[in-house]
Short mmCIF file of C-alpha atoms in Angstrom, two decimals:
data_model
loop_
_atom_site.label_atom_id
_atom_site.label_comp_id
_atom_site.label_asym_id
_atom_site.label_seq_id
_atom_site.Cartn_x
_atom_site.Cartn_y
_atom_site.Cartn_z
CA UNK A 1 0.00 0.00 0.00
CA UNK A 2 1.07 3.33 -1.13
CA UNK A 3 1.63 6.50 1.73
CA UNK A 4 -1.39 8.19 1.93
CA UNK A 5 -0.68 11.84 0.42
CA UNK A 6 -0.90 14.61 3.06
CA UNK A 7 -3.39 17.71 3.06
CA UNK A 8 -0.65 20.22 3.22
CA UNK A 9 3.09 21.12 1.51
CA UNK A 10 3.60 21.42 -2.26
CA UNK A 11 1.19 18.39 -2.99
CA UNK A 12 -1.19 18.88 -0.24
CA UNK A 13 -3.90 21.01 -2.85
CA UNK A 14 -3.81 18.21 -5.56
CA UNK A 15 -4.10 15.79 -3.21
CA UNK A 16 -7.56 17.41 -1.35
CA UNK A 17 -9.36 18.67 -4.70
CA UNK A 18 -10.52 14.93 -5.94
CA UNK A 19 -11.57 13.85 -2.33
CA UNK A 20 -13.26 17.50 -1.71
CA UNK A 21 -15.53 16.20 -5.07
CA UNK A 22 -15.88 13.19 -2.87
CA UNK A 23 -17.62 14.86 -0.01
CA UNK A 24 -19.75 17.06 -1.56
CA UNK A 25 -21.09 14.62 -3.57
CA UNK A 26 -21.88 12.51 -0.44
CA UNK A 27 -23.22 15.57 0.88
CA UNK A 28 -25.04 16.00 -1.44
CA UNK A 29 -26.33 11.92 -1.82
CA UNK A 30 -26.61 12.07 1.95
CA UNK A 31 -28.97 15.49 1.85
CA UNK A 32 -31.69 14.25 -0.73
CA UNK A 33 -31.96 11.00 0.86
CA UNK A 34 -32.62 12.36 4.37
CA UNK A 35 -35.19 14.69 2.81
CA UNK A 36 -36.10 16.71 5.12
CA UNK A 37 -34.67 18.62 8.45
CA UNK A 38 -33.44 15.36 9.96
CA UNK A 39 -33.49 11.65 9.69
CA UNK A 40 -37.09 10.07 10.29
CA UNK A 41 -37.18 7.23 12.29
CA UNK A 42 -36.14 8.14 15.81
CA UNK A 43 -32.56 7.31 17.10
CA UNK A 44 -33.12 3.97 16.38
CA UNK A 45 -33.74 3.65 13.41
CA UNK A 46 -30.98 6.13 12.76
CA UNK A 47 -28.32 4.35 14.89
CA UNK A 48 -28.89 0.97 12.89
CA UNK A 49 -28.09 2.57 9.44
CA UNK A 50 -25.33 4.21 10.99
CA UNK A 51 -23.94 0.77 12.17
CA UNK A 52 -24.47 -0.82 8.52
CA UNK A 53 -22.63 1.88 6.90
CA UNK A 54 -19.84 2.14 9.32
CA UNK A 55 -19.38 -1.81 9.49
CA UNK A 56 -16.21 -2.69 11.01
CA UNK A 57 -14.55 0.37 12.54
CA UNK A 58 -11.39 -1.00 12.49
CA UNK A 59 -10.80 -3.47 9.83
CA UNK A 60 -7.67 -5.30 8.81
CA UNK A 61 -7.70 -3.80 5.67
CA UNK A 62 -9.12 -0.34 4.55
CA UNK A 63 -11.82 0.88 2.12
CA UNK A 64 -10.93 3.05 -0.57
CA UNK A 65 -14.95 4.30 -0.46
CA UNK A 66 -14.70 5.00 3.49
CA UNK A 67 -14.79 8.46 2.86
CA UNK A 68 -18.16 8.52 0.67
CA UNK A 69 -20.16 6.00 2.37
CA UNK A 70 -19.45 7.52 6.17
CA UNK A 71 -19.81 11.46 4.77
CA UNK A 72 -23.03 10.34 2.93
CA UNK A 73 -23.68 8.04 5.96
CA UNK A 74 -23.59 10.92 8.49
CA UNK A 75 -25.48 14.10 5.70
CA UNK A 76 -28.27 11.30 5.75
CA UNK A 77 -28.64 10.78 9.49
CA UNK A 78 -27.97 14.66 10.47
CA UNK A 79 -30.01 17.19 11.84
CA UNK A 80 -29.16 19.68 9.05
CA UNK A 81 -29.50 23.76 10.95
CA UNK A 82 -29.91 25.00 7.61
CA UNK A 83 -32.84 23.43 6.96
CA UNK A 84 -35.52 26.16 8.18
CA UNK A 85 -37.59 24.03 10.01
CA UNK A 86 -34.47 22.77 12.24
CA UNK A 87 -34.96 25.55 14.81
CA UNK A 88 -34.43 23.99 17.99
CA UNK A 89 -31.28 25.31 19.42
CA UNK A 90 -28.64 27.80 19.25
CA UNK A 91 -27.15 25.51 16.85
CA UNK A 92 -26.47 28.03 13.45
CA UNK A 93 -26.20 27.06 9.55
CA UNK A 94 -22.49 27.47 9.25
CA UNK A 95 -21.56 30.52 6.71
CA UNK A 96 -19.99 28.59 3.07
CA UNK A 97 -16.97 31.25 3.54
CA UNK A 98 -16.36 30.38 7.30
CA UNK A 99 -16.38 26.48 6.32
CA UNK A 100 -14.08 27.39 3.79
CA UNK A 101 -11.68 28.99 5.45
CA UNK A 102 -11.92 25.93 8.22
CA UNK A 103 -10.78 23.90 5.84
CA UNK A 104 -7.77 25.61 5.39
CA UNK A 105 -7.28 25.84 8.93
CA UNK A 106 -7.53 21.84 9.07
CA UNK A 107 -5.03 21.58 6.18
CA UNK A 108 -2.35 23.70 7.77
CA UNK A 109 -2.82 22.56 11.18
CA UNK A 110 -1.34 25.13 12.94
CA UNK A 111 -1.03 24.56 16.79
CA UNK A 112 -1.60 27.78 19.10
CA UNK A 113 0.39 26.74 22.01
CA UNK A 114 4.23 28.05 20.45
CA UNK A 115 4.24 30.52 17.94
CA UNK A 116 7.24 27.73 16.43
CA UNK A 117 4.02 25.97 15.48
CA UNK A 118 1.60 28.94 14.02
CA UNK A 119 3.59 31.59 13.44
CA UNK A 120 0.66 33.58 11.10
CA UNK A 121 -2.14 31.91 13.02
CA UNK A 122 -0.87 33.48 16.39
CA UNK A 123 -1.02 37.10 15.05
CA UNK A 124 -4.01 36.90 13.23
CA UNK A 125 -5.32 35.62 16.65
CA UNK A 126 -3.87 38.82 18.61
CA UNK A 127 -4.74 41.21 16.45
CA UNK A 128 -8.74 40.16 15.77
CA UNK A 129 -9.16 39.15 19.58
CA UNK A 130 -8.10 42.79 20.07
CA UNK A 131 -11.05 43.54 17.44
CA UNK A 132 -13.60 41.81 19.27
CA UNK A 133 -12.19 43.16 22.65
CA UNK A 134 -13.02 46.77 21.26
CA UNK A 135 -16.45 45.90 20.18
CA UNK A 136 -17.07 44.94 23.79
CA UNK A 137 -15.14 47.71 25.50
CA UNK A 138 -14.03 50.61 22.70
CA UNK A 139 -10.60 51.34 23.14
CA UNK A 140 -9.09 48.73 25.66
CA UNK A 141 -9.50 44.96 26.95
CA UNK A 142 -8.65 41.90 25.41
CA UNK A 143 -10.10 38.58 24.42
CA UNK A 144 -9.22 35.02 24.23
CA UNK A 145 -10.60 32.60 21.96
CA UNK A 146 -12.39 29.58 23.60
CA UNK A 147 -14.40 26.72 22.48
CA UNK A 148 -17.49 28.27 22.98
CA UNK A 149 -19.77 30.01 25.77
CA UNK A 150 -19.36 26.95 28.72
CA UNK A 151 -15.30 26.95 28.81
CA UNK A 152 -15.85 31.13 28.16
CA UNK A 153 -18.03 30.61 31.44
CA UNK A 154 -15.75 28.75 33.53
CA UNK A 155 -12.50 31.16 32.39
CA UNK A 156 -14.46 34.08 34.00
CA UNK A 157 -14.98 31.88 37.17
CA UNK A 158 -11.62 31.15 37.25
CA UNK A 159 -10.45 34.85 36.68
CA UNK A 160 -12.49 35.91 39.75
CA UNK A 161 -11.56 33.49 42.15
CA UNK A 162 -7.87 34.42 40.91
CA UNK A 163 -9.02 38.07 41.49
CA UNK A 164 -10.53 37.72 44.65
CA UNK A 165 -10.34 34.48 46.66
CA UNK A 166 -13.42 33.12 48.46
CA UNK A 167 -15.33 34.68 45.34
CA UNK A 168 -18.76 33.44 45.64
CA UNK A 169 -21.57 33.66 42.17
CA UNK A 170 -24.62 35.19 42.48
CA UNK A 171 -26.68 34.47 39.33
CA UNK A 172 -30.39 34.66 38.09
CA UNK A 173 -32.62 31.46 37.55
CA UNK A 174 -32.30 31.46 33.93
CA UNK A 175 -28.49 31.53 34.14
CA UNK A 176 -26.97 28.81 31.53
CA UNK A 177 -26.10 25.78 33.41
CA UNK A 178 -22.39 25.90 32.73
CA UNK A 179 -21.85 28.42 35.49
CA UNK A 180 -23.27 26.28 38.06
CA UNK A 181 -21.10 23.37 36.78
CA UNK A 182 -18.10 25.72 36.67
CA UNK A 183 -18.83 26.60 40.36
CA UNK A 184 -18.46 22.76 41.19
CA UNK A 185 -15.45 22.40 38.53
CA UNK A 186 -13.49 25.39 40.47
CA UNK A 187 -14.58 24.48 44.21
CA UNK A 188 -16.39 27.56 44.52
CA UNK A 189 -19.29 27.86 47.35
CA UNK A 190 -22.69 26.73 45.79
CA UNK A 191 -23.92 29.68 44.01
CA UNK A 192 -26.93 32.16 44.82
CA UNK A 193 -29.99 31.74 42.67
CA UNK A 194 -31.70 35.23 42.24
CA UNK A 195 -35.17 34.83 41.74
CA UNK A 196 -36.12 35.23 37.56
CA UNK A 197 -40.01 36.11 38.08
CA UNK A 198 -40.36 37.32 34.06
CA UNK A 199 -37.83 35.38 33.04
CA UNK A 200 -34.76 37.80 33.37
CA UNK A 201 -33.01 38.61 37.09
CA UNK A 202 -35.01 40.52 39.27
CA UNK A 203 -32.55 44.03 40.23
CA UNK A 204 -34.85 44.53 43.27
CA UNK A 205 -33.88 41.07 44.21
CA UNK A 206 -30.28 41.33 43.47
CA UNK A 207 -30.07 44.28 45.51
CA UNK A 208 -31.29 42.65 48.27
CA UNK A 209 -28.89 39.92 48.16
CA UNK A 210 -26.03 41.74 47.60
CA UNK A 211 -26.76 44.10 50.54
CA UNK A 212 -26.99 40.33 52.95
CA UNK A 213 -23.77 38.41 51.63
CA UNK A 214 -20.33 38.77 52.89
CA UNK A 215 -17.02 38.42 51.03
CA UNK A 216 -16.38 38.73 47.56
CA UNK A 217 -18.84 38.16 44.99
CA UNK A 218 -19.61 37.44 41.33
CA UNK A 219 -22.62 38.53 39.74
CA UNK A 220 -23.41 36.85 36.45
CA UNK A 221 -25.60 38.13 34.20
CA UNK A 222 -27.41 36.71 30.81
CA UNK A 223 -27.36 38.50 27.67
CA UNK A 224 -29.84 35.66 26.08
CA UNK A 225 -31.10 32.93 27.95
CA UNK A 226 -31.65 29.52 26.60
CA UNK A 227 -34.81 29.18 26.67
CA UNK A 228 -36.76 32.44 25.46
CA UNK A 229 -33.78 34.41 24.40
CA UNK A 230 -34.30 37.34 26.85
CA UNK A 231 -31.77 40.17 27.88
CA UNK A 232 -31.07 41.01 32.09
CA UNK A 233 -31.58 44.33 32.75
CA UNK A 234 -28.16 44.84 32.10
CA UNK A 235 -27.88 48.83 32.79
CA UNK A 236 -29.17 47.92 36.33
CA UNK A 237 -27.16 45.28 37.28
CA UNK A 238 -24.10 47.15 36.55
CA UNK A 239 -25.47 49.98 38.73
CA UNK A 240 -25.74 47.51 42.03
CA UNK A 241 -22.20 45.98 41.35
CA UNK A 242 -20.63 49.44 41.37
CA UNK A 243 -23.03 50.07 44.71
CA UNK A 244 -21.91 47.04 46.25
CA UNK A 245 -18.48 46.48 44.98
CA UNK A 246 -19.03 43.11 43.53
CA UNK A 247 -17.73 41.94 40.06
CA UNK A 248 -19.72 41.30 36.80
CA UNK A 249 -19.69 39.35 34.08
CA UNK A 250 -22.06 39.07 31.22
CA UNK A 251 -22.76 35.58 29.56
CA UNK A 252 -24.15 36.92 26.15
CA UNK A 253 -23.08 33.66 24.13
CA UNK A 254 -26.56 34.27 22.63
CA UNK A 255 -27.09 37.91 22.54
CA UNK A 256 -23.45 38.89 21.82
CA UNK A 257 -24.03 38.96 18.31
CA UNK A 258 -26.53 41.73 18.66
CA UNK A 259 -23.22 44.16 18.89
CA UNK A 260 -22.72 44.11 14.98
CA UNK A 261 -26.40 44.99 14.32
CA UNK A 262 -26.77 49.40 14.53
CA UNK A 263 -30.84 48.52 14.98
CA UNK A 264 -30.23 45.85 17.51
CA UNK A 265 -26.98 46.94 19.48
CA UNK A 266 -28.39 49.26 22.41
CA UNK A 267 -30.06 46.40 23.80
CA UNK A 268 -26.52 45.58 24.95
CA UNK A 269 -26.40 48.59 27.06
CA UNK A 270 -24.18 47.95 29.82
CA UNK A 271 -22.38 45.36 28.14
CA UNK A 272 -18.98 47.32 28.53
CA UNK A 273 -19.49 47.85 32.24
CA UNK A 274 -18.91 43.90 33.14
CA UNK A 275 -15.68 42.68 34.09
CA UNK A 276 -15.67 39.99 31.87
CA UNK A 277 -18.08 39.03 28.90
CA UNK A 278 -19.01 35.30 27.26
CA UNK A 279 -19.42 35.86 23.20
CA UNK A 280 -19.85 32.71 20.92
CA UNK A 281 -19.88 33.05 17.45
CA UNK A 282 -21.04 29.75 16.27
CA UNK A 283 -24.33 31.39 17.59
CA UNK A 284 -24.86 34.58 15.80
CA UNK A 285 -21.57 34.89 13.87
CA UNK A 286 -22.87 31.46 11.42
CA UNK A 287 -19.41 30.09 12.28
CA UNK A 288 -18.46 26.03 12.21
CA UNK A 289 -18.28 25.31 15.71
CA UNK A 290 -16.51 26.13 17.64
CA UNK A 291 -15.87 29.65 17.75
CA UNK A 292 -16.32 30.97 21.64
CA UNK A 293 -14.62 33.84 22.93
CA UNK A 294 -13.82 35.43 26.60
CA UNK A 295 -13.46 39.60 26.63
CA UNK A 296 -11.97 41.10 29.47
CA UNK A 297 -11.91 44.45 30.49
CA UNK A 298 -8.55 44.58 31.97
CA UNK A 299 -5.93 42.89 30.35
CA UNK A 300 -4.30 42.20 33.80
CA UNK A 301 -7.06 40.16 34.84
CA UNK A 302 -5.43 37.35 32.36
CA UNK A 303 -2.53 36.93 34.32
CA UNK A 304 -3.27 33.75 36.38
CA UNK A 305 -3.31 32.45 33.24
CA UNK A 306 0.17 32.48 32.66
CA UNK A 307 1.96 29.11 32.68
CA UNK A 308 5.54 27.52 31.83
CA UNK A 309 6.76 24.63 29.78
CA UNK A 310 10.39 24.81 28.78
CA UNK A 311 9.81 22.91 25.21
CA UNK A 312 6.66 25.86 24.30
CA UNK A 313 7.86 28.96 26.34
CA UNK A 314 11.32 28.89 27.76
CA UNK A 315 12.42 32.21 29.42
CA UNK A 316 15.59 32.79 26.64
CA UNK A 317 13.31 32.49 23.85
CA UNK A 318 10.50 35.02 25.27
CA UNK A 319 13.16 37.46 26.20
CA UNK A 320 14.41 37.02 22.69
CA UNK A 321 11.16 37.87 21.17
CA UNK A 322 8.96 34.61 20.49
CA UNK A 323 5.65 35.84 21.78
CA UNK A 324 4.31 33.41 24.58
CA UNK A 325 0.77 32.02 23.70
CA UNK A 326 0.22 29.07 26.66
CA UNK A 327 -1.19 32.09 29.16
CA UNK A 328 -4.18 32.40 26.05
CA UNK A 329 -5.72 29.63 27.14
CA UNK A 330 -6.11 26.62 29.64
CA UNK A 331 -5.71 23.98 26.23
CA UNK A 332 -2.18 23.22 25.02
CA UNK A 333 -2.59 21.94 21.25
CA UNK A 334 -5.53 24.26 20.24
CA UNK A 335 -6.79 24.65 16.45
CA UNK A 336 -6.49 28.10 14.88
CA UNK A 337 -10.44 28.89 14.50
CA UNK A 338 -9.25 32.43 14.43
CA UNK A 339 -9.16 31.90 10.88
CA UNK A 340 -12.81 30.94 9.64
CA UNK A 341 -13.96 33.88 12.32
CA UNK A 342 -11.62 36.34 10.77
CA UNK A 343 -12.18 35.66 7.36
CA UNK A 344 -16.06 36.01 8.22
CA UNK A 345 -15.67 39.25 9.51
CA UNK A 346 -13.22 41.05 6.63
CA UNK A 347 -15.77 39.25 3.98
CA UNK A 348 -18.68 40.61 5.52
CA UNK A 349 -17.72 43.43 7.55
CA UNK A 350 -19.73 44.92 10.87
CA UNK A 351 -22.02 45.69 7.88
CA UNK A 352 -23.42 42.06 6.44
CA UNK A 353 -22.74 40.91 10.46
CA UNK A 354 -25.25 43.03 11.19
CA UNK A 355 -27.60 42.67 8.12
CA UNK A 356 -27.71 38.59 9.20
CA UNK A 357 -28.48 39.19 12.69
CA UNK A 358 -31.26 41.83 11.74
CA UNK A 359 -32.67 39.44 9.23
CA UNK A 360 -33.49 36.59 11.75
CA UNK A 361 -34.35 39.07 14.48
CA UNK A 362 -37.22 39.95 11.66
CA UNK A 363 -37.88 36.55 11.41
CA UNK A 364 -38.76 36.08 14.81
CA UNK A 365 -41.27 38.76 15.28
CA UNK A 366 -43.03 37.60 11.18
CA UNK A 367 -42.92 34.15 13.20
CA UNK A 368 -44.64 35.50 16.79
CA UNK A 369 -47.38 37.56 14.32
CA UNK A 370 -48.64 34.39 13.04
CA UNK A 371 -48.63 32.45 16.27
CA UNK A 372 -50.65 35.68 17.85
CA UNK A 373 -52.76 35.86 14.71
CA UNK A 374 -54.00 32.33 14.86
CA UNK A 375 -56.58 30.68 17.49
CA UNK A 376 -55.31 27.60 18.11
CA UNK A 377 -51.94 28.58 19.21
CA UNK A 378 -50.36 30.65 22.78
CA UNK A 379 -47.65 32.90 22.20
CA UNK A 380 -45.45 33.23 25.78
CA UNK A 381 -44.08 36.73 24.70
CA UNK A 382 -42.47 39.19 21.72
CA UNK A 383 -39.19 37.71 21.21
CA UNK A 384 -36.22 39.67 22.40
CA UNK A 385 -33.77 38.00 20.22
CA UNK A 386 -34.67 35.48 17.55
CA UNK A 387 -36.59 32.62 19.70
CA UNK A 388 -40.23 32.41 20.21
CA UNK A 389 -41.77 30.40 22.33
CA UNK A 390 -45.62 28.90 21.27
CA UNK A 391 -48.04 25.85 22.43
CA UNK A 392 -51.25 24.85 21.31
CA UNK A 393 -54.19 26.42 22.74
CA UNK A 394 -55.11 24.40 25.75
CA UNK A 395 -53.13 22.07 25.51
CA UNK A 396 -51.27 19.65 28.17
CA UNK A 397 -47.37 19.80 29.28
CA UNK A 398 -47.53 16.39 27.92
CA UNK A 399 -49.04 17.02 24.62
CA UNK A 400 -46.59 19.89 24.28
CA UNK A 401 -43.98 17.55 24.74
CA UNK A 402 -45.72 14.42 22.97
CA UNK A 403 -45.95 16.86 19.76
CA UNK A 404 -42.45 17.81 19.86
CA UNK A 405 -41.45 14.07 19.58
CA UNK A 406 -43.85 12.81 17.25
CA UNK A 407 -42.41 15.37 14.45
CA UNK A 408 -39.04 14.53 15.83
CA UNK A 409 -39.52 10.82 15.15
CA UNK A 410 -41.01 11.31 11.88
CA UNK A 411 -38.15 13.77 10.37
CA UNK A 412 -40.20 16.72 9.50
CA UNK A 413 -39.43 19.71 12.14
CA UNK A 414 -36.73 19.98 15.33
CA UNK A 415 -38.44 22.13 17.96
CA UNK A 416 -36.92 22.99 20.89
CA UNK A 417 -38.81 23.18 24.78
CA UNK A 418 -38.74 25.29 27.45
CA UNK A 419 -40.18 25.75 30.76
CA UNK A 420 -41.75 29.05 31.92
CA UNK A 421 -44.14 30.48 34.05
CA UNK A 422 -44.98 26.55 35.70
CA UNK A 423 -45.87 25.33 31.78
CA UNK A 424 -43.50 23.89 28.87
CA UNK A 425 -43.48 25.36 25.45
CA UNK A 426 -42.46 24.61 21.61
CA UNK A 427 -39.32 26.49 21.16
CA UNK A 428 -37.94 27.88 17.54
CA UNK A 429 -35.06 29.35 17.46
CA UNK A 430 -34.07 30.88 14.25
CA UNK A 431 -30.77 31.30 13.13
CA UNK A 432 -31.37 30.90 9.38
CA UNK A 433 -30.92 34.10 7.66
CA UNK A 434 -32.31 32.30 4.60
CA UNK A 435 -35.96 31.78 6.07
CA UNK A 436 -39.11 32.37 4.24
CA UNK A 437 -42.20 33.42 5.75
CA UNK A 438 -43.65 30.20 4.08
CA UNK A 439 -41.53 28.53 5.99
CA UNK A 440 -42.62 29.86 9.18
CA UNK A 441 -46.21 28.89 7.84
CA UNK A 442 -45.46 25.35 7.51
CA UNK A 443 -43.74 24.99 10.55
CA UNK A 444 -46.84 26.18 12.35
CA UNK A 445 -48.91 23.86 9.88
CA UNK A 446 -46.84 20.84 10.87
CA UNK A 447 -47.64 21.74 14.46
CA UNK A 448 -51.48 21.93 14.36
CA UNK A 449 -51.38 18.71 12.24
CA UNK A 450 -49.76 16.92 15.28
CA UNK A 451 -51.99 18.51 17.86
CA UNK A 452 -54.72 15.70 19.39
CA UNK A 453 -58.22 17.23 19.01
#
């Protein structure tokens, strides 16, 4: 048997272009014979014609068609977020230019743990981190790339308890569920839950908290929840950490992407005031994941991060100029997806950013007019973001739920669910720029059509 070519050096192009024909046409095969938003079926009845393509993982002898069958294998069993009625989660249709440029990355392989091993990759990483920074903070901070908004979440744990020992979280309700894991991960006290009443952290609350505990403290607030999208009052919540000296940060994985959008970006108000923010492009940015990212308002803050290993960093070869990446993140070998998010934003600018974030924003609000237009459906509430939350009129918790599965199992619409006010909703989340109102339409027609009478 031959050596397999590699993707990269003189012959790495040549070698990728035939198999790149390779997997889009299995994309392609894969797409038309799933047919629809995902496989039908249930898991199943997707895991057993998984199994028959895959066959023996491991053979004794390789398959010169293991690349087509398992790529066509894996388009037909997917749940494909481009599809517009795939609209459960904060799980976006990658951008073609983004995917593009991730293939390059992949190729190249730079490492981002000694600039010896990404020499390009690690500036283009300072200098658009420093970009993103200054769309958080104007003029100052900086920003490390992460793999999205959970390890983002648990690097601003770790920078407060670094900052001020004992630190203890204070968070609303709705708060994702990464900071209460990152809590446990860190052996921080068990946080304080802030009551949510409307879905977003009660200030009246807060301020009563804060003015009770002792010691240092972290407030946490969400710029998009999970499950209705919605915005803390973020303005307010800055105002009672100055009052009470505590520190701030700002998970807006979800909402972050409202910054590049002039019609969207003052609900974001206060952003700039936390100590530390959570971003995550492979939200509203339309990047492959991942693509997370950590601002900071005070470049200091980043210190604790700062680590030695004689073979990445050794003292004589900082001090002769090799910059020092290992304090940029907790990882060691870590991918340069720098590039897909850098090539998004010079090939779209703030501009088409903000165009794509508008456009789905729209789509949410076309989406909550039909729902409030039409008698057999509840809307919970105007979407703040791009997620609306529905349920048939009078219907159960468990038909809500029931519904969801049935068009699960039969491959025609993801839904998410949520639970507010004591009763569980249908959850669409858009994130498809491409969207029709038609398709809104029959995603609401798919709905009814499930609905027991």
């Amino acid at each position: 048997m031959s050596t397999p070519p590699l993707a990269s050096g003189p012959e790495g192009p040549d070698a990728l272009r035939p198999l790149l024909d390779t997997v889009l046409h299995a994309l392609a095969e894969g797409t038309a014979a799933r047919g629809g938003p995902l496989p039908a079926g249930g898991p199943e009845h997707v895991a057993s014609r998984l199994r028959a393509a895959l066959g023996d993982p491991l053979p004794q002898h390789g398959s010169a068609d293991a690349l087509h069958t398992l790529v066509r294998a894996l388009a037909e069993g997917a749940a494909d977020p481009a599809d517009p009625l795939c609209a459960a989660h904060l799980h976006c249709p990658p951008l073609a230019v983004a995917t593009a440029a991730d293939l390059a990355a992949s190729a190249l392989n730079p490492s981002l743990d000694s600039w010896d091993q990404a020499p390009a990759a690690s500036e283009l990483e300072t200098l658009v981190t420093q970009a993103l920074a200054h769309e958080v903070y104007g003029a100052r901070g900086d920003a490390l790339i992460t793999t999205g908004g959970t390890e983002s979440n648990q690097l601003a744990l770790l920078l407060a308890r670094e900052t001020h020992s004992g630190v203890q979280l204070v968070c609303g309700a709705g708060a994702h569920h990464s900071l209460h894991r990152a809590t446990w991960l860190l052996g921080l006290p068990e946080p304080v839950v802030i009551p949510a009443p409307a879905g977003t952290l009660d200030p009246a609350a807060l301020d009563s908290a804060l003015t009770d505990l002792r010691g240092p403290l972290l407030v946490a607030a969400t710029a998009g929840t999970t499950d209705a999208g919605l915005i803390d009052p973020l303005p307010d919540i800055a105002d009672l950490c100055a009052t009470h000296g505590a520190r701030l940060h700002i998970d807006a994985a979800y909402g972050g992407g409202l910054l590049f959008s002039d019609r969207h970006r003052t609900e974001l108000d206060g952003l700039a005031r936390a100590d530390t923010v959570t971003l995550d492009l492979h939200k509203l940015g339309w990047q492959p994941v991942a693509a997370g990212v950590l601002a900071v308002r005070e470049p200091a803050d980043l210190t604790p991060l700062g680590h030695r290993a004689e073979y990445l960093n050794a003292d004589d070869d900082t001090e002769a100029g090799l910059p020092d990446l290992l304090g940029r993140s907790l990882r060691t070998t870590r991918r340069p997806d720098i590039l897909k998010i850098a090539v998004t934003l010079k090939t779209l600018g703030r501009h088409g950013i903000g165009a794509l974030v508008d456009q789905v924003c729209a789509h949410a609000h076309e989406l909550a007019d039909l729902i409030a237009a039409h008698p057999g459906f509840e809307l919970y509430d105007r979407p703040a973001i791009s997620t609306v939350l529905f349920r048939p009129t009078g219907a159960t918790d468990d038909t809500v739920a029931a519904v969801r599965r049935t068009l699960l199992n039969e491959g025609r619409a993801v839904l998410g669910r949520a639970t507010l006010d004591g009763r569980r909703w249908l959850k669409a989340t858009l994130l498809n720029p491409h969207t029709r109102p038609g398709d809104l339409a029959t995603l609401l027609k798919l709905v009814e059509g499930h609905t027991p009478r």
